[in-house]
Short mmCIF file of C-alpha atoms and ligand atoms in Angstrom, two decimals:
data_model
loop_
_atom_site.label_atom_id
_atom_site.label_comp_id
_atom_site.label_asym_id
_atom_site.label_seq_id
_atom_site.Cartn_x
_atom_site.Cartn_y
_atom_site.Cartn_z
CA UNK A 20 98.93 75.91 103.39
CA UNK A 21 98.05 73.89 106.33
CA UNK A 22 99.22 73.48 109.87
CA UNK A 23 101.53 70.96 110.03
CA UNK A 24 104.86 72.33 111.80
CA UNK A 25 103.40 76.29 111.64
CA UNK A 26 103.99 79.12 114.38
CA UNK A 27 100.91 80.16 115.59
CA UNK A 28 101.96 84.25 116.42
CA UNK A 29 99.01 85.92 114.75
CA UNK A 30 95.75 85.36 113.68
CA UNK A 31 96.82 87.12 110.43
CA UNK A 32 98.74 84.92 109.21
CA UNK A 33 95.67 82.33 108.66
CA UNK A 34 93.61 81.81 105.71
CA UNK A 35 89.58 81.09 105.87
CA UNK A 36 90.70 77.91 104.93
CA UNK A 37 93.03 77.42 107.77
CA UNK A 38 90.28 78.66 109.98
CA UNK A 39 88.00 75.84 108.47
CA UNK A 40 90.20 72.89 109.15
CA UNK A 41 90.49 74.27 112.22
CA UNK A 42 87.30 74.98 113.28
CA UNK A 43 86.96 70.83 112.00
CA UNK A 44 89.04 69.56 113.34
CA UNK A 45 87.75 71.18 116.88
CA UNK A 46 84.62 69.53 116.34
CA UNK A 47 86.45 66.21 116.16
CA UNK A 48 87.63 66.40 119.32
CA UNK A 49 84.24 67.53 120.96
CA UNK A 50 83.04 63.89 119.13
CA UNK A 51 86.36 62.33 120.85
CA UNK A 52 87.88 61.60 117.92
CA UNK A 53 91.17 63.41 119.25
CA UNK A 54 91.60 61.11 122.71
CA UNK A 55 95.16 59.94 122.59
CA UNK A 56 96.25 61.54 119.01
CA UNK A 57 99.45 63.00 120.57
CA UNK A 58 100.53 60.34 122.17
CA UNK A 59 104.64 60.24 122.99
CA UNK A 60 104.64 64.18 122.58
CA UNK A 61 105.71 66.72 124.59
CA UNK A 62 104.27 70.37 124.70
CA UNK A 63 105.98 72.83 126.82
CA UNK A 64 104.12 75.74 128.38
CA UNK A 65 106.41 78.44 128.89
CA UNK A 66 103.95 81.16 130.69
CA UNK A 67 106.35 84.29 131.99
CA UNK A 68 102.71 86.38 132.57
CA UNK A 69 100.08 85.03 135.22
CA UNK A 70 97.62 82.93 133.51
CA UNK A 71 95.28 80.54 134.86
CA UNK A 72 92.84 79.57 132.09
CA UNK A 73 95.23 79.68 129.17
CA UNK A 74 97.64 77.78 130.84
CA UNK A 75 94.41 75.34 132.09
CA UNK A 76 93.25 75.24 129.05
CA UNK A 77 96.73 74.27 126.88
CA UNK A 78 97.36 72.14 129.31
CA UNK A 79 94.34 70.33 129.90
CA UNK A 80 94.21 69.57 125.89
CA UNK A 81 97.51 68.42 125.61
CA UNK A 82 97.17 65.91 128.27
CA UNK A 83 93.72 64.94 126.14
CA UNK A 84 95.74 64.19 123.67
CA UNK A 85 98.10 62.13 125.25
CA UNK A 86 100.79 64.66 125.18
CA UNK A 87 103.47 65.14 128.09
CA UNK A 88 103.85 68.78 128.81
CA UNK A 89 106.42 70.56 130.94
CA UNK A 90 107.00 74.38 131.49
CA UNK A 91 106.59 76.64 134.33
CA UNK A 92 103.77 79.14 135.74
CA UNK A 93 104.72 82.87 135.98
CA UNK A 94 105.71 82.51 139.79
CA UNK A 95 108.33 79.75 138.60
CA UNK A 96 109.51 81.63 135.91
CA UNK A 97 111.80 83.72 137.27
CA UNK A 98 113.74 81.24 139.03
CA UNK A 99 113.86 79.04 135.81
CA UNK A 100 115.07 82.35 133.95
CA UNK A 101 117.54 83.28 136.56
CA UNK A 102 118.22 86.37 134.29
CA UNK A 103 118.86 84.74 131.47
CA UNK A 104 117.50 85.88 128.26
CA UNK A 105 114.21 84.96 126.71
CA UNK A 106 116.50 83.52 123.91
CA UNK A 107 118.14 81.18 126.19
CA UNK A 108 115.22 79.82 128.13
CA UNK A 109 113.47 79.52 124.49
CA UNK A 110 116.66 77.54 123.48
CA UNK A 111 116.20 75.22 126.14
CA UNK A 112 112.71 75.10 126.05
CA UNK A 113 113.00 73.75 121.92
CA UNK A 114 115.55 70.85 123.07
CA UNK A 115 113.00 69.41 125.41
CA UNK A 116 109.86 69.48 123.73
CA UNK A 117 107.86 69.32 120.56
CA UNK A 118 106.27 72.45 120.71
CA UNK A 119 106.36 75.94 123.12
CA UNK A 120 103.09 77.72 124.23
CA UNK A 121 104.46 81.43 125.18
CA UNK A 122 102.86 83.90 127.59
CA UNK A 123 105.14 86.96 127.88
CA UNK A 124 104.80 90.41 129.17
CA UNK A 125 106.77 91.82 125.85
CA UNK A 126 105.09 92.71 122.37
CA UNK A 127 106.46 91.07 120.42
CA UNK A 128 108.26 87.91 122.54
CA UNK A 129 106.21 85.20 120.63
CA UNK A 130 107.73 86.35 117.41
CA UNK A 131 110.98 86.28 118.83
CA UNK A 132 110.74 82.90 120.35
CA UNK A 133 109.64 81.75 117.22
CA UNK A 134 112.67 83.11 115.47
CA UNK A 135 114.88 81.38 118.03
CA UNK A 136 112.85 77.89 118.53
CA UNK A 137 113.08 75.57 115.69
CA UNK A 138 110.37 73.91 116.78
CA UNK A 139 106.34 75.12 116.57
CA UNK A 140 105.96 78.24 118.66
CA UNK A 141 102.38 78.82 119.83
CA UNK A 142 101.60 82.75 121.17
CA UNK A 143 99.43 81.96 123.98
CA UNK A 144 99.49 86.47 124.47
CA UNK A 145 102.12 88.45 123.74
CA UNK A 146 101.95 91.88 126.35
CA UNK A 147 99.02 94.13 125.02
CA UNK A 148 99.42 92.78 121.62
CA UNK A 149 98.07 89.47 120.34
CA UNK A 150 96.28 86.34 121.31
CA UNK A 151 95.26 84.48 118.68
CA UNK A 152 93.83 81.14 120.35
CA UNK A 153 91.61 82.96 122.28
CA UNK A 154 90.51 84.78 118.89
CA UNK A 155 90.21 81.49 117.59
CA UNK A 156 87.98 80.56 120.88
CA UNK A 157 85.93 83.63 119.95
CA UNK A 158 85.57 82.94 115.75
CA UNK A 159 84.78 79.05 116.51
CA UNK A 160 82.15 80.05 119.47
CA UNK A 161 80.23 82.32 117.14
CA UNK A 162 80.34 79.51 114.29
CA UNK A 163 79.04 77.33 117.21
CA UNK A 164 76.22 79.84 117.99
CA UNK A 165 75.34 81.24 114.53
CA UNK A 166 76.41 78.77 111.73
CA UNK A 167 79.18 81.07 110.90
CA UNK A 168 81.01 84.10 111.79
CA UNK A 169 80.01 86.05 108.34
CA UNK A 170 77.67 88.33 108.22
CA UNK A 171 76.69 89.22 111.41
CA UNK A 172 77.02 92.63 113.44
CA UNK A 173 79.97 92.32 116.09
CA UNK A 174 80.56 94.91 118.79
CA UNK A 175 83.51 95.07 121.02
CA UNK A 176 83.30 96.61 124.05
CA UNK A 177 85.78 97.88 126.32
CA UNK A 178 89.04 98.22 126.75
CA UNK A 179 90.08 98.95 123.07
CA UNK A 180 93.63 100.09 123.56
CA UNK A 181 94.93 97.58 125.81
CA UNK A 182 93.29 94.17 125.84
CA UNK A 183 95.14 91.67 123.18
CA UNK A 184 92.10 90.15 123.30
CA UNK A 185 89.84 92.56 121.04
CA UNK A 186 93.04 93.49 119.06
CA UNK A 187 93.07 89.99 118.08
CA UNK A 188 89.22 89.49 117.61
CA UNK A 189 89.79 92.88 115.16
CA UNK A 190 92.37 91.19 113.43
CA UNK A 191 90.33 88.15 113.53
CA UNK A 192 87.32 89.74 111.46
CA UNK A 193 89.29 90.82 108.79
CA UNK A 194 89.69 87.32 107.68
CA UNK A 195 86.02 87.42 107.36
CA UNK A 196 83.18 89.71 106.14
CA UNK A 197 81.25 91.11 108.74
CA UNK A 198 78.58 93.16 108.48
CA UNK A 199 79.13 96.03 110.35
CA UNK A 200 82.01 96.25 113.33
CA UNK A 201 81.09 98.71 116.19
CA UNK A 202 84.19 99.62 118.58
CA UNK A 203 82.70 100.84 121.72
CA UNK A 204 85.10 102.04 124.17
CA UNK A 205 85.17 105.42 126.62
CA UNK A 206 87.82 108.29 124.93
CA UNK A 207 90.93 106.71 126.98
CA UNK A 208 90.64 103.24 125.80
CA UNK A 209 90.31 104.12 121.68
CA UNK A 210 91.64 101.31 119.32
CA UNK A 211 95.28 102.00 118.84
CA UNK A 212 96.07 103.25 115.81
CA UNK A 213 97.44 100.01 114.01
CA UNK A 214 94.67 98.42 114.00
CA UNK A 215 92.31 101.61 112.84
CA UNK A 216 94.73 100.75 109.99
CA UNK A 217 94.15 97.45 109.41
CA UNK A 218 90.37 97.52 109.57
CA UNK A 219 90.76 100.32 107.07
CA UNK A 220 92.85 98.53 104.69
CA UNK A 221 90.53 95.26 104.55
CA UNK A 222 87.56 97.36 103.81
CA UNK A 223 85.91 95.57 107.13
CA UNK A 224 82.93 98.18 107.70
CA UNK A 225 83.34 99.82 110.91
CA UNK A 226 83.03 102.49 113.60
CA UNK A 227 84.55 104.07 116.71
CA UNK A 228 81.97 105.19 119.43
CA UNK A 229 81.61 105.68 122.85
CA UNK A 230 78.15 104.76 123.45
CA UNK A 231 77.03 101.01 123.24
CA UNK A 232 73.03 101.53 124.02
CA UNK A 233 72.83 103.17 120.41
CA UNK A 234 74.39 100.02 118.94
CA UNK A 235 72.74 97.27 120.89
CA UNK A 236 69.51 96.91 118.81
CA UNK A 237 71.86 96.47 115.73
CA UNK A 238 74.33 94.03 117.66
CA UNK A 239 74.49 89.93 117.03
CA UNK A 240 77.65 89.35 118.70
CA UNK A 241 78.75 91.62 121.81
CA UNK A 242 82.67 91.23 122.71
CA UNK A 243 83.21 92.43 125.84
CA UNK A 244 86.88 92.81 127.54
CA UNK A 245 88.19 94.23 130.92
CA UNK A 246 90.04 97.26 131.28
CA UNK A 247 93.60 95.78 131.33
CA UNK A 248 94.87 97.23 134.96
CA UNK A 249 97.97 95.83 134.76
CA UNK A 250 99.21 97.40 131.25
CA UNK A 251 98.28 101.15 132.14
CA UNK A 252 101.76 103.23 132.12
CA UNK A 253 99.78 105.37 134.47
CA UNK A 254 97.52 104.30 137.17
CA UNK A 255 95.80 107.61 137.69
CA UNK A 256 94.39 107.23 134.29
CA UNK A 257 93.17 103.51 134.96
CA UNK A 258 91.11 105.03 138.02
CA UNK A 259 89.11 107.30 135.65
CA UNK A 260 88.23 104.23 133.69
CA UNK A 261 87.66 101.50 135.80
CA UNK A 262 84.04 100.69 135.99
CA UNK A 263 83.36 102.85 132.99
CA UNK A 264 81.53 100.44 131.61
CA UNK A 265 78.71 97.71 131.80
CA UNK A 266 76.49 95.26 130.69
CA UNK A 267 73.41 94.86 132.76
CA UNK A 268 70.24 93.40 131.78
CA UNK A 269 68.47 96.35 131.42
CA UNK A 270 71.18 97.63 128.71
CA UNK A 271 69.75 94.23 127.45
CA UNK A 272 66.41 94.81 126.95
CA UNK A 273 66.97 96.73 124.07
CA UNK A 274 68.57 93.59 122.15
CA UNK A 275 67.15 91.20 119.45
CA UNK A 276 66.52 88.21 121.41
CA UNK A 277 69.19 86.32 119.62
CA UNK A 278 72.30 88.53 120.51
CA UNK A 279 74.82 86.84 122.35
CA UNK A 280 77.36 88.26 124.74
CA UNK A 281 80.73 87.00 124.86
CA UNK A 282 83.71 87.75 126.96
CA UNK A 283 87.71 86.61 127.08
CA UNK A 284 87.06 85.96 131.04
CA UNK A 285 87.94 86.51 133.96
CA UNK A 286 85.61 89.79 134.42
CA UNK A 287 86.00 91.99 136.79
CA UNK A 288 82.19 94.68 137.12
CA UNK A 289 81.80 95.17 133.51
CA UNK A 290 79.37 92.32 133.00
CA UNK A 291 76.44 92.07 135.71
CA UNK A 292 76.16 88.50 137.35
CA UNK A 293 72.46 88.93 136.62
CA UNK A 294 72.86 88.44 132.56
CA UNK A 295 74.48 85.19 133.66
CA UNK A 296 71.04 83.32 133.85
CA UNK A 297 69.60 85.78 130.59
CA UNK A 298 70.01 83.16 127.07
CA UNK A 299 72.34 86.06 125.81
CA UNK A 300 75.05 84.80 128.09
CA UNK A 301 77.65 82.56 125.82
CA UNK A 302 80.83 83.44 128.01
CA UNK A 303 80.67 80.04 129.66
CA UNK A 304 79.60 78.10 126.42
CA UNK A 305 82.73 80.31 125.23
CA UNK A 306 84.77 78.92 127.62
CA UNK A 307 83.82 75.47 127.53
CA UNK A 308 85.11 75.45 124.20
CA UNK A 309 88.73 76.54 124.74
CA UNK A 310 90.00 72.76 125.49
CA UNK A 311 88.69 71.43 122.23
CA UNK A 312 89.60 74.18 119.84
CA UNK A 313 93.22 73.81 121.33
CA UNK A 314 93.22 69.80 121.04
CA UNK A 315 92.66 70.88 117.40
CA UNK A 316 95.42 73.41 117.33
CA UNK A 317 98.11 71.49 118.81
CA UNK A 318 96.71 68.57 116.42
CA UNK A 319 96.93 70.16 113.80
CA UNK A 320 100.15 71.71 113.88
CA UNK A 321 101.87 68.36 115.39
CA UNK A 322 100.53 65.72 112.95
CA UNK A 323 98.76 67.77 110.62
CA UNK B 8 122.05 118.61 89.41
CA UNK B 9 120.48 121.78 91.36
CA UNK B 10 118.66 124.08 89.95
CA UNK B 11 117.73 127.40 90.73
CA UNK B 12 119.94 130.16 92.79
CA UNK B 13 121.41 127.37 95.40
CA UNK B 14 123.14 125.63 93.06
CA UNK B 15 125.68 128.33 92.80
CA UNK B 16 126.59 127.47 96.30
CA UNK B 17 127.80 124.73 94.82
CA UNK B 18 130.21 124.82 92.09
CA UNK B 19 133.18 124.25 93.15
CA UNK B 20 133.50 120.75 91.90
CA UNK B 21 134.14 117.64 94.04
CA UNK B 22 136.57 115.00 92.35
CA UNK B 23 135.04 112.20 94.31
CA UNK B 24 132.25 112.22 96.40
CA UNK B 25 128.20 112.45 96.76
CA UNK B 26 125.71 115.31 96.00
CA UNK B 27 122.07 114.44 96.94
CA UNK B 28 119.69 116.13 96.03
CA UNK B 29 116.23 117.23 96.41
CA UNK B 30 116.11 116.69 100.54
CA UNK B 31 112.64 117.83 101.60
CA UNK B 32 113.73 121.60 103.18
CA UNK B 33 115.22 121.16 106.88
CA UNK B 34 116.31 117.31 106.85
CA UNK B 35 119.75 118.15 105.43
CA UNK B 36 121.52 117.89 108.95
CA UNK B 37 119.74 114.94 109.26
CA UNK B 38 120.84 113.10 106.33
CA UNK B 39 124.54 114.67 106.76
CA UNK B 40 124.53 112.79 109.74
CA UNK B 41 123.50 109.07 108.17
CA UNK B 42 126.53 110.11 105.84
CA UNK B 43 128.67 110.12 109.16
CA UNK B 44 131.58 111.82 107.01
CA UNK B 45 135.33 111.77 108.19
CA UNK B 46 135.87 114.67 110.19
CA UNK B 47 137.91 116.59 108.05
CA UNK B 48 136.11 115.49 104.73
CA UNK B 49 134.90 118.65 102.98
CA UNK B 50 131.15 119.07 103.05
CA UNK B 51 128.59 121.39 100.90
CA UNK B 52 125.23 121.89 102.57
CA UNK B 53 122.20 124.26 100.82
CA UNK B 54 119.11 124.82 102.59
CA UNK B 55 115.72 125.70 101.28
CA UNK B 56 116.68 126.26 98.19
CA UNK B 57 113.73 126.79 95.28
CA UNK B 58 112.83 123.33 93.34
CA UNK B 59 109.87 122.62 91.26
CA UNK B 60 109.46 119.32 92.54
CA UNK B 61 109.01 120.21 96.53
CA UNK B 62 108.58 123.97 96.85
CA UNK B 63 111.81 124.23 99.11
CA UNK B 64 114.49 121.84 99.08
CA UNK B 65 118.07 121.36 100.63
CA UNK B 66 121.12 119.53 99.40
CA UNK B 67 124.03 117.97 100.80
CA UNK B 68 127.46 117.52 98.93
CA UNK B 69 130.38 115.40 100.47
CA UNK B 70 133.64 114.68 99.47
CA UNK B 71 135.35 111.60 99.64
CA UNK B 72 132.06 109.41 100.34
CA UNK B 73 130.45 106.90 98.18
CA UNK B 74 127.29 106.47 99.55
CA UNK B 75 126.82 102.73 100.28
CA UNK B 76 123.37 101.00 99.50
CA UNK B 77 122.77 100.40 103.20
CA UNK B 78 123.19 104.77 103.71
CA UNK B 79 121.60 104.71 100.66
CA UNK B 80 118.72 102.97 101.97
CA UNK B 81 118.49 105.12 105.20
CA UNK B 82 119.17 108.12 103.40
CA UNK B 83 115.59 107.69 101.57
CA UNK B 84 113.48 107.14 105.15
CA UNK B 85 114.25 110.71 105.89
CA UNK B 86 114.17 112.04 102.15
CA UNK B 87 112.42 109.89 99.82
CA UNK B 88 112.48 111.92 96.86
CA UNK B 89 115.99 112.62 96.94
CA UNK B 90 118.34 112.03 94.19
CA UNK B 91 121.85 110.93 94.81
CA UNK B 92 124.57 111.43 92.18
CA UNK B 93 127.81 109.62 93.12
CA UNK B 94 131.17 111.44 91.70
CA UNK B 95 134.02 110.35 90.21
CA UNK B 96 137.07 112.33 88.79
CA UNK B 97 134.80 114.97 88.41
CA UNK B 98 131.83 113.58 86.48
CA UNK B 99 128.48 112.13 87.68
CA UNK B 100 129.54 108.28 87.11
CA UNK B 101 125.83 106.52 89.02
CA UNK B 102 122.53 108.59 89.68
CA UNK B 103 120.23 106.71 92.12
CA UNK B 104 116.77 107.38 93.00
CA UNK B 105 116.38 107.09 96.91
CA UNK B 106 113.99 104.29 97.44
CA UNK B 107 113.28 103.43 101.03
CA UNK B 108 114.19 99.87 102.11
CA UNK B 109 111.20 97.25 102.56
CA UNK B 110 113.02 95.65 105.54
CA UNK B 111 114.82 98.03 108.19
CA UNK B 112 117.35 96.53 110.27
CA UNK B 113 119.37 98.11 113.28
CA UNK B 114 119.45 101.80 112.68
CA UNK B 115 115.65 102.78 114.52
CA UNK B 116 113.93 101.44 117.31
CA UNK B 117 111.26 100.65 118.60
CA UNK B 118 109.07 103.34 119.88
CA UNK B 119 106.63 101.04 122.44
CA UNK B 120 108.83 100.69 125.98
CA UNK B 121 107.38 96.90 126.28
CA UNK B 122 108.14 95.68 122.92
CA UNK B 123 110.73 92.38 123.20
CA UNK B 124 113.61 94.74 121.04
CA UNK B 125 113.62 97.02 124.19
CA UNK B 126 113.98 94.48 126.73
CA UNK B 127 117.70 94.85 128.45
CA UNK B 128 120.24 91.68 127.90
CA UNK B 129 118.15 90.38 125.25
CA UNK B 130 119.81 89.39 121.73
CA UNK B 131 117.29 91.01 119.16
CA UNK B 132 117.99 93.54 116.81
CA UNK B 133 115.06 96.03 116.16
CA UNK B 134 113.58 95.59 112.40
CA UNK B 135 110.88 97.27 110.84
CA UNK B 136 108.97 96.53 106.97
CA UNK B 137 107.76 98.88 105.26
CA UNK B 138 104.49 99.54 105.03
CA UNK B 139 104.28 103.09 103.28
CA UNK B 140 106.88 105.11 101.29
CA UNK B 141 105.73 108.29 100.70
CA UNK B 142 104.86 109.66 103.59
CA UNK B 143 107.27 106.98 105.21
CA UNK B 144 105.61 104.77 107.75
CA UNK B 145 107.46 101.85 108.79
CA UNK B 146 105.83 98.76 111.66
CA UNK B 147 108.03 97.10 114.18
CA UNK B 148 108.41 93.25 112.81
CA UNK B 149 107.82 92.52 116.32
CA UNK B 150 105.07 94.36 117.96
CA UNK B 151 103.44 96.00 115.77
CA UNK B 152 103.98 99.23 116.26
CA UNK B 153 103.53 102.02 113.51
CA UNK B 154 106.51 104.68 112.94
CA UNK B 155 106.05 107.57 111.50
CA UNK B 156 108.04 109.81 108.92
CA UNK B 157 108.30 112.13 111.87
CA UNK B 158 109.63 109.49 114.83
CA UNK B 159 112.05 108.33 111.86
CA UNK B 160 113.67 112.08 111.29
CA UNK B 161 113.68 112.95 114.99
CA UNK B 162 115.46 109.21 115.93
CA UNK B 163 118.05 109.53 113.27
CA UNK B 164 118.83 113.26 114.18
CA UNK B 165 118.36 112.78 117.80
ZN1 ZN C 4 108.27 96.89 118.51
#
């Protein structure tokens, strides 16, 4: 189908094929090849949630690319807003520039906006619900590590319920075939039940535990994600959770040498600064790779 | 129409009107009330009545309403098995099956407090597909969010 003009709202709506060219066209613009392709464009970053590193990260590739981009931070955006409706400010937002990134606090809002917007609408996380760059991030990271995400055994850890991040990377997976999927995650923070769904309708082969030490011999790829403070209805239930789990290097030494841990970032506890200097650290590698994937993204969906 | 010992219940004969049929027992006030008759129309309810097709069953009979495909529609969230018979000058003239619609629009909402359809002032209608009929399970277009047969009766009688 390609990307040319697409909404980017969930990683579900991609084909292997998408993911490909994607995944491509990213490593064109580690070569370079990228440097000045939007030139005369303007992105607009629209980010109603704090975000530092998505909105770095967008940001930083547009301007790689030669793109303009305008927009506001989450402090600004309530003085841009004034009140006014998410339809409105999207309204204005689409006369001004080529494409919207969205951050919003609302399930859902990235939809919307792209219901409202006529032009590209990118979902840069939509409240507890999606993320699909970042799941993008993660498929094209383990491509970079492993020669392909297929295959291998992932295991998310954490919070299961509320980060968009491992609902995305779960949605992610069904695109491809891995080997086993282990969902690791204290009672509180269980896998909502959408996405039990989904993992059960695309015959993905997985499990729900609570224990990661009797998965970690098994594990390739270990996903882990914070406990998402900020969405808990209830804060008493957040403190019985916080710091419920982590990844130290001794959990580590029960590993095949090759496993490699990867995290959304920023981390709070649940991964010890000592696995930093360990060679199953590939959060910063991760990282690293969030300009160039979205060079390719905004790319792709710009020029084709 | 009905069968068994409820069906007497319901012989007087409507000259115009609807008679559905085959409501699974207990959701008969609830589909009544997606009927939304005129107050003074005259209305027929049975409940748990015998049926070989679900055990127990209840039916609803109004006069004076013609079931439009949008109530049609809603009618079969709550009772997907029913059978409607639409009645003119005295004689079954249309028997539909209830089917439930693939896209709902407007009539439930959205059970997760932070999805964009609850957010105050904003211009979005709440809309759901379809992702199971029987029992029915419908997900929010927007977030994501899974309702169940059971949210769907207790929104649409609540
Ligand atoms: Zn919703």
């Amino acid at each position: 189908m390609g990307w040319l003009g697409r909404d980017v709202i969930s990683v579900l709506d991609f084909s292997r094929e998408d993911l490909e060219a994607l995944f491509s066209e990213a490593d064109r613009a580690r070569r370079g090849e990228l440097a000045g392709a939007l030139e005369g464009y303007i992105v607009a970053l629209a980010f109603f949630e704090p975000s530092t590193r998505t909105r770095m990260s967008f940001e930083s590739a547009a301007k790689r690319l030669g793109a303009e981009t305008i927009g506001f931070t989450s402090e600004e955006a309530t003085s841009v807003a004034k009140g006014e409706s998410l339809h409105d400010t999207v309204k204005m937002l689409d006369s001004y520039a080529d494409a919207i990134v969205i951050r919003h606090r609302f399930e859902g809002a990235a939809t919307y906006a792209a219901e409202v917007a006529e032009h590209p609408v990118i979902n840069g996380g939509d409240g507890r619900s999606r993320h699909p760059t970042q799941a993008f991030l993660d498929l094209y990271t383990v491509r970079d590590l492993f020669g392909s995400p297929e295959g291998l055994v992932y295991t998310i850890l954490g919070d299961l319920r509320y980060a968009r991040t491992a609902a995305s990377l779960m949605e992610a997976l069904t695109i491809y075939r891995p080997r086993k999927l282990y969902l690791v995650s204290p009672q509180l923070l269980r896998p909502r039940r959408e996405h039990l769904d989904l993992l059960e309708r695309s015959g993905v082969p997985f499990e729900v535990l609570g224990d990661v030490e009797e998965v970690i011999g098994e594990t390739d790829v270990l996903y882990v994600v914070r406990v998402q403070k900020e969405r808990f209805p209830d804060p008493q239930e957040y403190e019985r959770v916080k710091g419920s789990y982590r990844v130290t290097p001794e959990l580590l030494e029960k590993a095949k040498p090759t496993l490699k841990v990867l995290h959304p970032l920023p981390r709070v506890d649940e991964i010890d600064p000592r696995v930093d200097s360990t060679p199953h650290a590939a959060y910063f590698h991760q990282a690293s790779l969030g300009v160039p994937l979205r060079m390719a993204l905004l790319k792709l969906i710009l020029k084709g | 129409m009905a069968e068994g010992s409820g069906s007497k219940l319901l012989v007087s004969k409507i000259r115009e009107g609807t008679v559905i049929d085959h409501i699974p027992a207990g959701r008969a006030l609830v589909v009544l009330r997606l009927l939304n008759p005129p107050g003074d129309a005259r209305v027929a309810i049975v409940m748990n009545a015998e049926s070989r097709k679900l055990g127990r069953k209840d039916i609803v009979k109004v006069e004076g309403v013609i079931l439009s495909p949008e109530q049609t529609a809603a009618v079969a969230l709550v009772a997907p098995k029913a059978t409607i018979n639409i009645i003119r000058d005295y004689v079954v003239v249309e028997k539909r099956k209830a089917s439930p619609p693939t896209v709902v629009e407007g009539i439930l909402r959205c059970t997760n407090p932070t999805c964009i359809t609850r957010k105050p002032g904003e211009p979005v209608k709440p809309r759901f597909k379809l992702v199971k009929e029987e029992p029915v399970t419908l997900q929010c277009t927007y977030c994501g969010t899974i309702i169940t047969q059971e949210e769907v009766v207790n929104q649409l009688y609540g």
